[in-house]
mmCIF file of N, CA and C in Angstrom:
data_model
loop_
_atom_site.group_PDB
_atom_site.id
_atom_site.type_symbol
_atom_site.label_atom_id
_atom_site.label_comp_id
_atom_site.label_asym_id
_atom_site.label_seq_id
_atom_site.Cartn_x
_atom_site.Cartn_y
_atom_site.Cartn_z
ATOM 1 N N UNK A 1 0.848 -1.178 0.000
ATOM 2 C CA UNK A 1 0.000 0.000 0.000
ATOM 3 C C UNK A 1 0.889 1.235 0.000
ATOM 4 N N UNK A 2 0.532 2.141 -0.819
ATOM 5 C CA UNK A 2 1.348 3.339 -1.007
ATOM 6 C C UNK A 2 1.004 4.395 0.037
ATOM 7 N N UNK A 3 2.024 5.049 0.544
ATOM 8 C CA UNK A 3 1.796 6.136 1.502
ATOM 9 C C UNK A 3 1.529 7.428 0.749
ATOM 10 N N UNK A 4 0.483 8.109 1.159
ATOM 11 C CA UNK A 4 0.139 9.379 0.539
ATOM 12 C C UNK A 4 0.571 10.495 1.475
ATOM 13 N N UNK A 5 1.470 11.337 1.040
ATOM 14 C CA UNK A 5 1.916 12.425 1.918
ATOM 15 C C UNK A 5 0.790 13.440 2.122
ATOM 16 N N UNK A 6 0.725 13.957 3.315
ATOM 17 C CA UNK A 6 -0.262 14.981 3.627
ATOM 18 C C UNK A 6 0.241 16.332 3.133
ATOM 19 N N UNK A 7 -0.616 17.014 2.426
ATOM 20 C CA UNK A 7 -0.270 18.361 1.976
ATOM 21 C C UNK A 7 -0.395 19.318 3.156
ATOM 22 N N UNK A 8 0.405 20.369 3.163
ATOM 23 C CA UNK A 8 0.260 21.356 4.244
ATOM 24 C C UNK A 8 -1.157 21.932 4.249
ATOM 25 N N UNK A 9 -1.741 22.017 5.412
ATOM 26 C CA UNK A 9 -3.080 22.589 5.533
ATOM 27 C C UNK A 9 -4.196 21.614 5.201
ATOM 28 N N UNK A 10 -3.861 20.332 4.980
ATOM 29 C CA UNK A 10 -4.889 19.349 4.632
ATOM 30 C C UNK A 10 -5.940 19.236 5.740
ATOM 31 N N UNK A 11 -5.493 19.265 6.993
ATOM 32 C CA UNK A 11 -6.410 19.164 8.122
ATOM 33 C C UNK A 11 -7.344 20.371 8.169
ATOM 34 N N UNK A 12 -6.830 21.537 7.849
ATOM 35 C CA UNK A 12 -7.631 22.766 7.875
ATOM 36 C C UNK A 12 -8.731 22.707 6.814
ATOM 37 N N UNK A 13 -8.476 22.058 5.690
ATOM 38 C CA UNK A 13 -9.482 21.966 4.628
ATOM 39 C C UNK A 13 -10.728 21.224 5.092
ATOM 40 N N UNK A 14 -10.568 20.338 6.068
ATOM 41 C CA UNK A 14 -11.721 19.602 6.560
ATOM 42 C C UNK A 14 -12.753 20.556 7.143
ATOM 43 N N UNK A 15 -12.308 21.651 7.728
ATOM 44 C CA UNK A 15 -13.204 22.621 8.356
ATOM 45 C C UNK A 15 -13.654 23.725 7.400
ATOM 46 N N UNK A 16 -13.127 23.733 6.194
ATOM 47 C CA UNK A 16 -13.474 24.762 5.217
ATOM 48 C C UNK A 16 -14.775 24.370 4.518
ATOM 49 N N UNK A 17 -15.847 25.169 4.682
ATOM 50 C CA UNK A 17 -17.141 24.796 4.099
ATOM 51 C C UNK A 17 -17.153 24.766 2.573
ATOM 52 N N UNK A 18 -16.183 25.384 1.930
ATOM 53 C CA UNK A 18 -16.165 25.376 0.463
ATOM 54 C C UNK A 18 -15.899 23.983 -0.102
ATOM 55 N N UNK A 19 -15.319 23.103 0.698
ATOM 56 C CA UNK A 19 -14.983 21.765 0.231
ATOM 57 C C UNK A 19 -16.016 20.720 0.651
ATOM 58 N N UNK A 20 -17.124 21.156 1.194
ATOM 59 C CA UNK A 20 -18.164 20.240 1.666
ATOM 60 C C UNK A 20 -19.352 20.243 0.715
ATOM 61 N N UNK A 21 -19.869 19.055 0.448
ATOM 62 C CA UNK A 21 -21.106 18.929 -0.315
ATOM 63 C C UNK A 21 -22.243 18.677 0.668
ATOM 64 N N UNK A 22 -23.455 18.652 0.152
ATOM 65 C CA UNK A 22 -24.629 18.530 1.013
ATOM 66 C C UNK A 22 -24.614 17.236 1.820
ATOM 67 N N UNK A 23 -24.141 16.156 1.228
ATOM 68 C CA UNK A 23 -24.070 14.889 1.955
ATOM 69 C C UNK A 23 -23.156 14.969 3.166
ATOM 70 N N UNK A 24 -22.057 15.690 3.025
ATOM 71 C CA UNK A 24 -21.147 15.868 4.161
ATOM 72 C C UNK A 24 -21.812 16.678 5.264
ATOM 73 N N UNK A 25 -22.560 17.707 4.871
ATOM 74 C CA UNK A 25 -23.255 18.522 5.870
ATOM 75 C C UNK A 25 -24.334 17.706 6.578
ATOM 76 N N UNK A 26 -25.017 16.832 5.841
ATOM 77 C CA UNK A 26 -26.027 15.973 6.461
ATOM 78 C C UNK A 26 -25.376 15.052 7.489
ATOM 79 N N UNK A 27 -24.218 14.491 7.139
ATOM 80 C CA UNK A 27 -23.477 13.614 8.046
ATOM 81 C C UNK A 27 -23.046 14.371 9.298
ATOM 82 N N UNK A 28 -22.457 15.542 9.112
ATOM 83 C CA UNK A 28 -21.979 16.352 10.239
ATOM 84 C C UNK A 28 -23.148 16.780 11.124
ATOM 85 N N UNK A 29 -24.238 17.223 10.496
ATOM 86 C CA UNK A 29 -25.416 17.658 11.245
ATOM 87 C C UNK A 29 -25.988 16.518 12.078
ATOM 88 N N UNK A 30 -26.020 15.314 11.505
ATOM 89 C CA UNK A 30 -26.541 14.162 12.233
ATOM 90 C C UNK A 30 -25.667 13.832 13.442
ATOM 91 N N UNK A 31 -24.363 13.945 13.283
ATOM 92 C CA UNK A 31 -23.456 13.651 14.398
ATOM 93 C C UNK A 31 -23.560 14.713 15.491
ATOM 94 N N UNK A 32 -23.629 15.974 15.098
ATOM 95 C CA UNK A 32 -23.712 17.058 16.085
ATOM 96 C C UNK A 32 -25.018 16.974 16.871
ATOM 97 N N UNK A 33 -26.135 16.755 16.174
ATOM 98 C CA UNK A 33 -27.415 16.668 16.882
ATOM 99 C C UNK A 33 -27.461 15.428 17.768
ATOM 100 N N UNK A 34 -26.870 14.333 17.317
ATOM 101 C CA UNK A 34 -26.821 13.124 18.142
ATOM 102 C C UNK A 34 -26.021 13.338 19.416
ATOM 103 N N UNK A 35 -24.875 13.987 19.292
ATOM 104 C CA UNK A 35 -24.064 14.291 20.478
ATOM 105 C C UNK A 35 -24.794 15.258 21.409
ATOM 106 N N UNK A 36 -25.453 16.258 20.820
ATOM 107 C CA UNK A 36 -26.204 17.217 21.626
ATOM 108 C C UNK A 36 -27.347 16.562 22.383
ATOM 109 N N UNK A 37 -28.056 15.652 21.735
ATOM 110 C CA UNK A 37 -29.157 14.959 22.408
ATOM 111 C C UNK A 37 -28.646 14.024 23.505
ATOM 112 N N UNK A 38 -27.497 13.418 23.287
ATOM 113 C CA UNK A 38 -26.897 12.577 24.323
ATOM 114 C C UNK A 38 -26.513 13.419 25.538
ATOM 115 N N UNK A 39 -25.912 14.575 25.293
ATOM 116 C CA UNK A 39 -25.565 15.485 26.384
ATOM 117 C C UNK A 39 -26.821 15.931 27.125
ATOM 118 N N UNK A 40 -27.874 16.258 26.371
ATOM 119 C CA UNK A 40 -29.128 16.675 26.993
ATOM 120 C C UNK A 40 -29.689 15.567 27.882
ATOM 121 N N UNK A 41 -29.605 14.327 27.437
ATOM 122 C CA UNK A 41 -30.127 13.218 28.227
ATOM 123 C C UNK A 41 -29.427 13.139 29.584
ATOM 124 N N UNK A 42 -28.106 13.268 29.584
ATOM 125 C CA UNK A 42 -27.375 13.238 30.852
ATOM 126 C C UNK A 42 -27.765 14.419 31.745
ATOM 127 N N UNK A 43 -27.871 15.614 31.173
ATOM 128 C CA UNK A 43 -28.269 16.782 31.965
ATOM 129 C C UNK A 43 -29.684 16.620 32.510
ATOM 130 N N UNK A 44 -30.555 16.052 31.699
ATOM 131 C CA UNK A 44 -31.941 15.833 32.106
ATOM 132 C C UNK A 44 -32.003 14.877 33.303
ATOM 133 N N UNK A 45 -31.228 13.811 33.239
ATOM 134 C CA UNK A 45 -31.219 12.857 34.351
ATOM 135 C C UNK A 45 -30.643 13.480 35.622
ATOM 136 N N UNK A 46 -29.639 14.317 35.479
ATOM 137 C CA UNK A 46 -29.076 15.012 36.641
ATOM 138 C C UNK A 46 -30.123 15.934 37.262
ATOM 139 N N UNK A 47 -30.860 16.669 36.420
ATOM 140 C CA UNK A 47 -31.895 17.570 36.935
ATOM 141 C C UNK A 47 -33.008 16.794 37.624
ATOM 142 N N UNK A 48 -33.403 15.656 37.062
ATOM 143 C CA UNK A 48 -34.438 14.851 37.710
ATOM 144 C C UNK A 48 -33.960 14.334 39.064
ATOM 145 N N UNK A 49 -32.695 14.014 39.155
ATOM 146 C CA UNK A 49 -32.134 13.590 40.435
ATOM 147 C C UNK A 49 -32.185 14.696 41.474
ATOM 148 N N UNK A 50 -32.020 15.927 41.045
ATOM 149 C CA UNK A 50 -32.095 17.064 41.970
ATOM 150 C C UNK A 50 -33.511 17.247 42.512
ATOM 151 N N UNK A 51 -34.513 16.930 41.694
ATOM 152 C CA UNK A 51 -35.902 17.106 42.128
ATOM 153 C C UNK A 51 -36.267 16.165 43.266
ATOM 154 N N UNK A 52 -35.561 15.063 43.393
ATOM 155 C CA UNK A 52 -35.851 14.104 44.465
ATOM 156 C C UNK A 52 -35.391 14.611 45.827
ATOM 157 N N UNK A 53 -34.732 15.752 45.851
ATOM 158 C CA UNK A 53 -34.198 16.284 47.111
ATOM 159 C C UNK A 53 -35.226 17.061 47.925
ATOM 160 N N UNK A 54 -36.416 17.257 47.384
ATOM 161 C CA UNK A 54 -37.447 17.905 48.179
ATOM 162 C C UNK A 54 -38.071 19.108 47.501
ATOM 163 N N UNK A 55 -39.022 19.762 48.208
ATOM 164 C CA UNK A 55 -39.772 20.882 47.634
ATOM 165 C C UNK A 55 -38.903 22.085 47.278
ATOM 166 N N UNK A 56 -37.852 22.332 48.051
ATOM 167 C CA UNK A 56 -36.990 23.480 47.753
ATOM 168 C C UNK A 56 -36.299 23.289 46.403
ATOM 169 N N UNK A 57 -35.851 22.078 46.160
ATOM 170 C CA UNK A 57 -35.198 21.785 44.880
ATOM 171 C C UNK A 57 -36.195 21.923 43.738
ATOM 172 N N UNK A 58 -37.446 21.500 43.976
ATOM 173 C CA UNK A 58 -38.477 21.622 42.949
ATOM 174 C C UNK A 58 -38.761 23.090 42.644
ATOM 175 N N UNK A 59 -38.872 23.912 43.682
ATOM 176 C CA UNK A 59 -39.113 25.341 43.475
ATOM 177 C C UNK A 59 -37.960 25.988 42.714
ATOM 178 N N UNK A 60 -36.748 25.590 43.037
ATOM 179 C CA UNK A 60 -35.590 26.102 42.305
ATOM 180 C C UNK A 60 -35.603 25.681 40.849
ATOM 181 N N UNK A 61 -36.052 24.460 40.607
ATOM 182 C CA UNK A 61 -36.145 23.972 39.229
ATOM 183 C C UNK A 61 -37.185 24.759 38.442
ATOM 184 N N UNK A 62 -38.329 25.025 39.051
ATOM 185 C CA UNK A 62 -39.386 25.788 38.376
ATOM 186 C C UNK A 62 -38.896 27.195 38.047
ATOM 187 N N UNK A 63 -38.165 27.816 38.958
ATOM 188 C CA UNK A 63 -37.607 29.147 38.685
ATOM 189 C C UNK A 63 -36.629 29.086 37.517
ATOM 190 N N UNK A 64 -35.873 28.010 37.426
ATOM 191 C CA UNK A 64 -34.908 27.859 36.335
ATOM 192 C C UNK A 64 -35.601 27.709 34.987
ATOM 193 N N UNK A 65 -36.644 26.894 34.926
ATOM 194 C CA UNK A 65 -37.277 26.633 33.630
ATOM 195 C C UNK A 65 -38.097 27.815 33.130
ATOM 196 N N UNK A 66 -38.393 28.769 33.983
ATOM 197 C CA UNK A 66 -39.112 29.963 33.530
ATOM 198 C C UNK A 66 -38.177 31.013 32.949
ATOM 199 N N UNK A 67 -36.888 30.794 33.066
ATOM 200 C CA UNK A 67 -35.881 31.701 32.517
ATOM 201 C C UNK A 67 -35.927 31.641 30.984
ATOM 202 N N UNK A 68 -35.928 32.806 30.291
ATOM 203 C CA UNK A 68 -35.965 32.796 28.819
ATOM 204 C C UNK A 68 -34.792 32.046 28.179
ATOM 205 N N UNK A 69 -33.635 32.060 28.815
ATOM 206 C CA UNK A 69 -32.504 31.306 28.262
ATOM 207 C C UNK A 69 -32.773 29.807 28.282
ATOM 208 N N UNK A 70 -33.481 29.355 29.301
ATOM 209 C CA UNK A 70 -33.843 27.944 29.377
ATOM 210 C C UNK A 70 -34.800 27.588 28.245
ATOM 211 N N UNK A 71 -35.726 28.496 27.935
ATOM 212 C CA UNK A 71 -36.658 28.243 26.831
ATOM 213 C C UNK A 71 -35.922 28.152 25.498
ATOM 214 N N UNK A 72 -34.908 28.975 25.312
ATOM 215 C CA UNK A 72 -34.101 28.890 24.091
ATOM 216 C C UNK A 72 -33.388 27.538 24.041
ATOM 217 N N UNK A 73 -32.884 27.097 25.182
ATOM 218 C CA UNK A 73 -32.256 25.778 25.247
ATOM 219 C C UNK A 73 -33.233 24.665 24.914
ATOM 220 N N UNK A 74 -34.468 24.784 25.413
ATOM 221 C CA UNK A 74 -35.493 23.792 25.083
ATOM 222 C C UNK A 74 -35.790 23.788 23.589
ATOM 223 N N UNK A 75 -35.826 24.968 22.992
ATOM 224 C CA UNK A 75 -36.067 25.036 21.553
ATOM 225 C C UNK A 75 -34.919 24.387 20.777
ATOM 226 N N UNK A 76 -33.694 24.545 21.254
ATOM 227 C CA UNK A 76 -32.556 23.882 20.608
ATOM 228 C C UNK A 76 -32.675 22.363 20.712
ATOM 229 N N UNK A 77 -33.160 21.877 21.839
ATOM 230 C CA UNK A 77 -33.367 20.430 21.985
ATOM 231 C C UNK A 77 -34.449 19.957 21.020
ATOM 232 N N UNK A 78 -35.542 20.715 20.926
ATOM 233 C CA UNK A 78 -36.614 20.363 19.993
ATOM 234 C C UNK A 78 -36.086 20.362 18.565
ATOM 235 N N UNK A 79 -35.290 21.366 18.219
ATOM 236 C CA UNK A 79 -34.706 21.430 16.876
ATOM 237 C C UNK A 79 -33.815 20.222 16.621
ATOM 238 N N UNK A 80 -33.000 19.856 17.596
ATOM 239 C CA UNK A 80 -32.112 18.702 17.428
ATOM 240 C C UNK A 80 -32.912 17.419 17.243
ATOM 241 N N UNK A 81 -34.009 17.273 17.981
ATOM 242 C CA UNK A 81 -34.847 16.074 17.849
ATOM 243 C C UNK A 81 -35.408 15.977 16.436
ATOM 244 N N UNK A 82 -35.960 17.068 15.926
ATOM 245 C CA UNK A 82 -36.547 17.023 14.587
ATOM 246 C C UNK A 82 -35.489 16.839 13.504
ATOM 247 N N UNK A 83 -34.394 17.559 13.597
ATOM 248 C CA UNK A 83 -33.346 17.443 12.579
ATOM 249 C C UNK A 83 -32.753 16.039 12.594
ATOM 250 N N UNK A 84 -32.402 15.544 13.768
ATOM 251 C CA UNK A 84 -31.811 14.211 13.882
ATOM 252 C C UNK A 84 -32.820 13.134 13.464
ATOM 253 N N UNK A 85 -34.058 13.309 13.884
ATOM 254 C CA UNK A 85 -35.093 12.324 13.557
ATOM 255 C C UNK A 85 -35.385 12.241 12.072
ATOM 256 N N UNK A 86 -35.606 13.384 11.439
ATOM 257 C CA UNK A 86 -35.921 13.359 10.010
ATOM 258 C C UNK A 86 -34.725 12.943 9.171
ATOM 259 N N UNK A 87 -33.531 13.329 9.577
ATOM 260 C CA UNK A 87 -32.339 12.878 8.863
ATOM 261 C C UNK A 87 -32.180 11.365 9.036
ATOM 262 N N UNK A 88 -32.512 10.846 10.210
ATOM 263 C CA UNK A 88 -32.472 9.403 10.441
ATOM 264 C C UNK A 88 -33.486 8.657 9.593
ATOM 265 N N UNK A 89 -34.666 9.228 9.424
ATOM 266 C CA UNK A 89 -35.674 8.615 8.546
ATOM 267 C C UNK A 89 -35.150 8.563 7.118
ATOM 268 N N UNK A 90 -34.509 9.639 6.672
ATOM 269 C CA UNK A 90 -33.927 9.662 5.323
ATOM 270 C C UNK A 90 -32.881 8.566 5.169
ATOM 271 N N UNK A 91 -32.031 8.412 6.171
ATOM 272 C CA UNK A 91 -30.990 7.384 6.120
ATOM 273 C C UNK A 91 -31.619 5.991 6.102
ATOM 274 N N UNK A 92 -32.656 5.775 6.914
ATOM 275 C CA UNK A 92 -33.321 4.471 6.951
ATOM 276 C C UNK A 92 -33.984 4.159 5.614
ATOM 277 N N UNK A 93 -34.661 5.140 5.029
ATOM 278 C CA UNK A 93 -35.287 4.916 3.723
ATOM 279 C C UNK A 93 -34.246 4.549 2.675
ATOM 280 N N UNK A 94 -33.130 5.235 2.693
ATOM 281 C CA UNK A 94 -32.055 4.942 1.751
ATOM 282 C C UNK A 94 -31.508 3.535 1.982
ATOM 283 N N UNK A 95 -31.402 3.128 3.235
ATOM 284 C CA UNK A 95 -30.915 1.782 3.554
ATOM 285 C C UNK A 95 -31.845 0.705 3.024
ATOM 286 N N UNK A 96 -33.138 1.005 2.962
ATOM 287 C CA UNK A 96 -34.108 0.059 2.419
ATOM 288 C C UNK A 96 -34.253 0.179 0.907
ATOM 289 N N UNK A 97 -33.425 0.996 0.285
ATOM 290 C CA UNK A 97 -33.440 1.131 -1.166
ATOM 291 C C UNK A 97 -34.477 2.106 -1.692
ATOM 292 N N UNK A 98 -35.002 2.942 -0.836
ATOM 293 C CA UNK A 98 -36.016 3.920 -1.244
ATOM 294 C C UNK A 98 -35.339 5.274 -1.403
ATOM 295 N N UNK A 99 -35.407 5.829 -2.585
ATOM 296 C CA UNK A 99 -34.873 7.166 -2.828
ATOM 297 C C UNK A 99 -33.367 7.257 -2.871
ATOM 298 N N UNK A 100 -32.691 6.182 -3.211
ATOM 299 C CA UNK A 100 -31.231 6.190 -3.233
ATOM 300 C C UNK A 100 -30.640 7.222 -4.169
ATOM 301 N N UNK A 101 -31.284 7.461 -5.282
ATOM 302 C CA UNK A 101 -30.782 8.439 -6.240
ATOM 303 C C UNK A 101 -31.236 9.857 -5.960
ATOM 304 N N UNK A 102 -32.026 10.029 -4.940
ATOM 305 C CA UNK A 102 -32.597 11.347 -4.625
ATOM 306 C C UNK A 102 -32.163 11.829 -3.244
ATOM 307 N N UNK A 103 -30.924 11.551 -2.867
ATOM 308 C CA UNK A 103 -30.440 11.917 -1.535
ATOM 309 C C UNK A 103 -30.565 13.411 -1.257
ATOM 310 N N UNK A 104 -30.131 14.216 -2.207
ATOM 311 C CA UNK A 104 -30.142 15.663 -2.004
ATOM 312 C C UNK A 104 -31.568 16.180 -1.829
ATOM 313 N N UNK A 105 -32.461 15.731 -2.698
ATOM 314 C CA UNK A 105 -33.849 16.186 -2.619
ATOM 315 C C UNK A 105 -34.511 15.709 -1.325
ATOM 316 N N UNK A 106 -34.219 14.469 -0.928
ATOM 317 C CA UNK A 106 -34.794 13.956 0.317
ATOM 318 C C UNK A 106 -34.286 14.745 1.518
ATOM 319 N N UNK A 107 -33.003 15.047 1.533
ATOM 320 C CA UNK A 107 -32.446 15.806 2.657
ATOM 321 C C UNK A 107 -33.084 17.186 2.735
ATOM 322 N N UNK A 108 -33.175 17.864 1.602
ATOM 323 C CA UNK A 108 -33.775 19.201 1.591
ATOM 324 C C UNK A 108 -35.238 19.133 2.023
ATOM 325 N N UNK A 109 -35.971 18.147 1.521
ATOM 326 C CA UNK A 109 -37.378 17.999 1.885
ATOM 327 C C UNK A 109 -37.578 17.715 3.363
ATOM 328 N N UNK A 110 -36.804 16.771 3.888
ATOM 329 C CA UNK A 110 -36.935 16.440 5.305
ATOM 330 C C UNK A 110 -36.499 17.599 6.193
ATOM 331 N N UNK A 111 -35.484 18.332 5.796
ATOM 332 C CA UNK A 111 -35.048 19.476 6.604
ATOM 333 C C UNK A 111 -36.072 20.608 6.532
ATOM 334 N N UNK A 112 -36.777 20.722 5.397
ATOM 335 C CA UNK A 112 -37.847 21.718 5.302
ATOM 336 C C UNK A 112 -38.981 21.367 6.265
ATOM 337 N N UNK A 113 -39.341 20.084 6.320
ATOM 338 C CA UNK A 113 -40.379 19.642 7.259
ATOM 339 C C UNK A 113 -39.912 19.868 8.698
ATOM 340 N N UNK A 114 -38.652 19.550 8.976
ATOM 341 C CA UNK A 114 -38.101 19.789 10.316
ATOM 342 C C UNK A 114 -38.143 21.278 10.647
ATOM 343 N N UNK A 115 -37.799 22.121 9.680
ATOM 344 C CA UNK A 115 -37.836 23.568 9.891
ATOM 345 C C UNK A 115 -39.234 24.061 10.219
ATOM 346 N N UNK A 116 -40.236 23.535 9.508
ATOM 347 C CA UNK A 116 -41.621 23.918 9.796
ATOM 348 C C UNK A 116 -42.034 23.471 11.199
ATOM 349 N N UNK A 117 -41.639 22.274 11.586
ATOM 350 C CA UNK A 117 -41.963 21.781 12.930
ATOM 351 C C UNK A 117 -41.286 22.640 13.996
ATOM 352 N N UNK A 118 -40.048 23.019 13.754
ATOM 353 C CA UNK A 118 -39.319 23.868 14.707
ATOM 354 C C UNK A 118 -39.994 25.229 14.819
ATOM 355 N N UNK A 119 -40.387 25.802 13.687
ATOM 356 C CA UNK A 119 -41.088 27.093 13.715
ATOM 357 C C UNK A 119 -42.406 26.995 14.475
ATOM 358 N N UNK A 120 -43.138 25.906 14.269
ATOM 359 C CA UNK A 120 -44.397 25.706 14.981
ATOM 360 C C UNK A 120 -44.165 25.729 16.493
ATOM 361 N N UNK A 121 -43.175 24.967 16.938
ATOM 362 C CA UNK A 121 -42.900 24.923 18.373
ATOM 363 C C UNK A 121 -42.348 26.246 18.885
ATOM 364 N N UNK A 122 -41.580 26.948 18.068
ATOM 365 C CA UNK A 122 -41.062 28.256 18.487
ATOM 366 C C UNK A 122 -42.213 29.234 18.701
ATOM 367 N N UNK A 123 -43.191 29.231 17.789
ATOM 368 C CA UNK A 123 -44.345 30.115 17.958
ATOM 369 C C UNK A 123 -45.178 29.704 19.167
ATOM 370 N N UNK A 124 -45.293 28.406 19.410
ATOM 371 C CA UNK A 124 -46.037 27.939 20.580
ATOM 372 C C UNK A 124 -45.340 28.335 21.879
ATOM 373 N N UNK A 125 -44.006 28.293 21.875
ATOM 374 C CA UNK A 125 -43.256 28.585 23.097
ATOM 375 C C UNK A 125 -43.145 30.078 23.377
ATOM 376 N N UNK A 126 -42.904 30.869 22.332
ATOM 377 C CA UNK A 126 -42.615 32.291 22.528
ATOM 378 C C UNK A 126 -43.754 33.201 22.093
ATOM 379 N N UNK A 127 -44.803 32.633 21.505
ATOM 380 C CA UNK A 127 -45.895 33.447 20.999
ATOM 381 C C UNK A 127 -46.902 33.862 22.047
ATOM 382 N N UNK A 128 -46.779 33.347 23.235
ATOM 383 C CA UNK A 128 -47.778 33.648 24.280
ATOM 384 C C UNK A 128 -47.437 34.899 25.032
#
């Protein structure tokens, strides 16, 4: 097997968006949302553990969730769920041989549906 020398700056090109196609962005987006949801799960379990400490902890939790920054965080979790979920459906359909030649169109379509769902929840959360 032949060794391929690394060109200077090759690692930096990985982060340059000009060298990424839509499939790469779908892959990166799926990984980022998956990691974010995993982090959220751990934080959620920690918060639930705090609630078992009594009424004072519960009152503190309620004060925290009424904070506008917390609502923005909740919206980010909702966005991650929809983006990760719809991208996962696209991947599953492709795995079953459905829409294999239409990856780009499927990704755009599913992300449009995810965007509409996110907007719906944003209006429900902040529209009151």
